[in-house]
Short mmCIF file of C-alpha atoms and ligand atoms in Angstrom, two decimals:
data_model
loop_
_atom_site.label_atom_id
_atom_site.label_comp_id
_atom_site.label_asym_id
_atom_site.label_seq_id
_atom_site.Cartn_x
_atom_site.Cartn_y
_atom_site.Cartn_z
CA MET A 1 73.77 171.24 59.59
CA ILE A 2 75.02 171.71 55.98
CA PRO A 3 72.99 173.00 53.09
CA THR A 4 70.73 170.49 51.42
CA ASP A 5 71.00 169.85 47.70
CA LEU A 6 67.70 170.67 45.96
CA LEU A 7 68.59 167.99 43.41
CA LEU A 8 67.34 169.98 40.38
CA PRO A 9 68.79 168.92 36.99
CA ASP A 10 71.50 171.15 35.30
CA ALA A 11 71.94 172.96 38.62
CA ASP A 12 73.81 172.94 41.92
CA ILE A 13 71.47 174.66 44.39
CA ARG A 14 71.62 174.09 48.16
CA TYR A 15 69.49 175.48 50.89
CA GLN A 16 69.76 175.70 54.71
CA PRO A 17 66.87 177.25 56.53
CA ASP A 18 68.66 177.68 59.84
CA PHE A 19 71.98 179.03 58.62
CA MET A 20 72.01 181.89 61.18
CA ARG A 21 71.05 181.78 64.77
CA PRO A 22 67.70 183.50 65.14
CA ALA A 23 69.13 186.14 67.51
CA ASP A 24 71.97 186.88 65.00
CA ALA A 25 69.47 187.17 62.13
CA ASP A 26 67.21 189.52 64.19
CA ALA A 27 70.16 191.76 65.05
CA LEU A 28 71.56 191.89 61.56
CA LEU A 29 68.15 192.67 60.10
CA ALA A 30 67.65 195.63 62.51
CA GLU A 31 71.19 196.85 61.93
CA LEU A 32 70.90 196.73 58.04
CA LEU A 33 67.45 198.32 58.02
CA HIS A 34 68.89 201.52 59.64
CA ALA A 35 72.64 201.46 58.76
CA VAL A 36 72.53 200.83 54.93
CA THR A 37 72.05 203.71 52.54
CA TRP A 38 69.21 202.20 50.60
CA ARG A 39 68.71 203.61 47.07
CA GLN A 40 65.61 203.66 44.88
CA ASP A 41 67.16 202.88 41.55
CA ARG A 42 65.28 203.39 38.24
CA ILE A 43 65.50 201.18 35.25
CA ARG A 44 64.80 201.92 31.55
CA LEU A 45 62.49 199.25 30.00
CA PHE A 46 61.32 199.61 26.42
CA GLY A 47 62.43 203.27 26.30
CA LYS A 48 60.56 204.21 29.49
CA GLU A 49 61.97 204.82 32.97
CA HIS A 50 60.45 203.02 36.00
CA PRO A 51 61.35 202.92 39.69
CA ILE A 52 62.52 199.30 40.43
CA PRO A 53 60.10 197.61 42.86
CA ARG A 54 62.61 197.33 45.74
CA LEU A 55 65.51 199.36 47.35
CA GLN A 56 69.09 198.34 46.71
CA ALA A 57 72.62 198.85 47.94
CA PHE A 58 75.98 197.55 46.73
CA GLN A 59 79.04 196.99 49.03
CA ALA A 60 82.38 195.64 47.72
CA ASP A 61 86.07 195.69 48.10
CA ALA A 62 87.70 199.01 46.90
CA GLY A 63 87.65 199.42 43.12
CA ILE A 64 84.89 196.93 42.38
CA GLY A 65 81.88 198.16 40.35
CA TYR A 66 79.02 196.05 39.03
CA THR A 67 76.67 196.63 36.10
CA TYR A 68 73.34 195.09 37.06
CA SER A 69 70.34 195.18 34.57
CA GLY A 70 72.09 197.90 32.71
CA LEU A 71 72.56 199.79 35.89
CA ARG A 72 76.11 200.77 37.08
CA MET A 73 76.35 200.25 40.86
CA ASN A 74 79.19 202.09 42.65
CA ALA A 75 80.40 200.27 45.67
CA ALA A 76 80.14 201.49 49.20
CA PRO A 77 82.70 199.91 51.65
CA TRP A 78 81.66 196.81 53.62
CA LEU A 79 79.54 197.60 56.66
CA PRO A 80 81.51 196.16 59.63
CA ALA A 81 78.43 194.27 60.83
CA LEU A 82 78.53 192.18 57.66
CA LEU A 83 82.08 191.05 57.98
CA PRO A 84 81.47 188.11 60.35
CA LEU A 85 78.83 186.75 57.97
CA LYS A 86 81.15 187.24 54.87
CA GLN A 87 83.92 185.32 56.70
CA LYS A 88 81.52 182.57 57.74
CA LEU A 89 80.40 182.14 54.04
CA GLU A 90 83.97 182.27 52.82
CA ALA A 91 84.93 179.45 55.20
CA LEU A 92 81.90 177.39 54.26
CA CYS A 93 82.27 177.88 50.47
CA ASP A 94 86.14 177.81 50.58
CA ARG A 95 86.41 180.81 48.30
CA PRO A 96 86.48 184.62 48.70
CA PHE A 97 83.64 187.02 48.04
CA ASN A 98 84.46 190.67 47.09
CA ALA A 99 81.01 192.04 46.47
CA LEU A 100 77.50 192.09 47.99
CA LEU A 101 74.27 193.09 46.44
CA LEU A 102 71.66 194.09 49.10
CA ASN A 103 68.00 194.12 48.21
CA LEU A 104 65.34 195.52 50.50
CA TYR A 105 61.73 194.37 49.77
CA ARG A 106 59.61 196.84 51.84
CA ASP A 107 56.57 194.53 51.74
CA GLY A 108 54.94 191.95 49.49
CA GLN A 109 54.52 194.51 46.73
CA ASP A 110 58.28 194.64 46.27
CA ALA A 111 59.73 191.93 44.01
CA MET A 112 62.26 190.78 41.64
CA GLY A 113 61.50 189.58 38.12
CA TRP A 114 62.83 186.46 36.26
CA HIS A 115 66.58 186.62 35.64
CA ALA A 116 69.74 184.74 35.89
CA ASP A 117 72.85 185.97 37.59
CA ASN A 118 74.95 185.67 34.50
CA GLU A 119 76.73 189.01 34.10
CA PRO A 120 80.13 188.40 32.44
CA GLU A 121 82.04 189.78 35.42
CA LEU A 122 80.66 186.97 37.61
CA GLY A 123 82.72 184.40 35.48
CA GLN A 124 81.63 181.18 33.90
CA ASN A 125 79.99 179.23 36.69
CA PRO A 126 79.31 181.73 39.52
CA LEU A 127 78.80 180.86 43.13
CA ILE A 128 76.04 183.10 44.56
CA ALA A 129 75.60 182.84 48.37
CA SER A 130 72.16 184.39 49.21
CA VAL A 131 71.20 185.12 52.80
CA SER A 132 67.67 186.11 53.61
CA LEU A 133 66.52 188.19 56.62
CA GLY A 134 63.03 189.18 57.71
CA ALA A 135 59.79 188.18 56.12
CA PRO A 136 59.79 184.73 54.53
CA ARG A 137 59.10 184.96 50.83
CA ARG A 138 58.59 182.55 48.03
CA PHE A 139 61.54 182.10 45.63
CA ARG A 140 60.82 180.51 42.23
CA LEU A 141 63.10 178.79 39.79
CA ARG A 142 62.40 177.98 36.13
CA HIS A 143 64.38 175.82 33.78
CA SER A 144 65.04 177.77 30.54
CA ALA A 145 64.51 174.86 28.15
CA SER A 146 62.05 172.52 29.77
CA ARG A 147 60.10 175.26 31.59
CA ASP A 148 60.02 173.09 34.70
CA THR A 149 59.58 175.16 37.78
CA HIS A 150 60.45 174.78 41.51
CA ALA A 151 59.61 176.93 44.45
CA LEU A 152 60.71 177.23 47.97
CA THR A 153 60.21 179.64 50.82
CA LEU A 154 63.35 181.58 51.92
CA GLU A 155 63.22 181.77 55.68
CA HIS A 156 64.68 184.38 58.00
CA GLY A 157 68.31 183.57 58.58
CA SER A 158 68.46 181.12 55.74
CA LEU A 159 71.19 180.47 53.17
CA LEU A 160 70.66 179.56 49.43
CA LEU A 161 73.75 178.72 47.43
CA MET A 162 73.53 178.57 43.63
CA ALA A 163 76.67 177.19 41.95
CA GLY A 164 77.97 175.21 38.98
CA PRO A 165 75.89 175.39 35.82
CA THR A 166 72.75 176.77 37.57
CA GLN A 167 72.80 180.33 36.00
CA HIS A 168 73.12 178.79 32.47
CA HIS A 169 70.04 176.73 32.74
CA TRP A 170 67.77 178.23 35.41
CA GLN A 171 66.13 181.68 35.96
CA HIS A 172 64.94 182.73 39.37
CA CYS A 173 62.50 185.33 40.73
CA LEU A 174 60.86 186.65 43.87
CA PRO A 175 57.17 187.22 43.07
CA ARG A 176 54.90 189.79 44.57
CA THR A 177 52.54 188.56 47.22
CA LYS A 178 49.50 190.22 48.80
CA ARG A 179 50.04 188.24 52.01
CA CYS A 180 53.30 189.92 53.08
CA GLN A 181 53.29 193.12 55.14
CA HIS A 182 56.81 193.02 56.49
CA PRO A 183 60.22 193.86 55.09
CA ARG A 184 62.69 191.42 53.91
CA ILE A 185 66.48 191.89 53.09
CA ASN A 186 68.34 189.65 50.78
CA LEU A 187 72.12 189.62 50.70
CA THR A 188 73.81 188.06 47.70
CA PHE A 189 77.56 187.66 48.14
CA ARG A 190 79.41 187.41 44.86
CA LEU A 191 83.00 187.19 43.42
CA ILE A 192 83.41 189.81 40.78
CA HIS A 193 86.29 189.14 38.42
CA VAL A 194 88.21 192.32 37.59
O1 LIG B 1 65.78 188.37 46.93
C1 LIG B 1 66.17 187.27 46.54
O2 LIG B 1 66.08 186.21 47.16
C2 LIG B 1 66.72 187.14 45.18
C3 LIG B 1 67.78 188.21 44.82
C4 LIG B 1 68.36 188.03 43.55
O3 LIG B 1 68.02 187.10 42.80
C5 LIG B 1 69.51 188.85 43.11
O4 LIG B 1 69.96 189.81 43.95
O5 LIG B 1 70.10 188.64 41.98
MN1 LIG B 2 69.50 186.76 41.20
#
């Protein structure tokens, strides 16, 4: 199966719920939960520091750094367990990825606010390959001009691709939910231009 186009205007967003085999997704989730050095980063908002509501890590090729929401992330080397997935995505997308942002949402109280992945180092029309593991969570999209919204559930082992003009016109977020008691890991493979 290939990822299905969501057919949203001003966007190129594709989704494949069963991108990974369930056993591979289970094994990778377990490995990442224990092998990644998860960090609790803090962010300054309106002059005040807050812990961000999730844990994070950043892995990349040597020499790659990333400034994310004003936060400089220094790269750890790629975890070997992630290399087969990275190679599978590079073959599917026909381009290299040199960086990976990892987010751990410990339960439904962890979340990510509205944003676009539009940092200058991602280039003009970035391709973001987003793999989800663990608890299914709602993912919302909002068109900046029309305020139209769209939502989908990102399943365990799924792949979401955002490409073309998507980041110019749409923001996305992962809302809090009372219903979810289980962890979820999201992996966004990116190409950072140096
Ligand atoms: O957790 C998700 O599905 C979204 C993550 C995200 O938007 C990001 O890392 O930029
Ligand atoms: Mn994002």
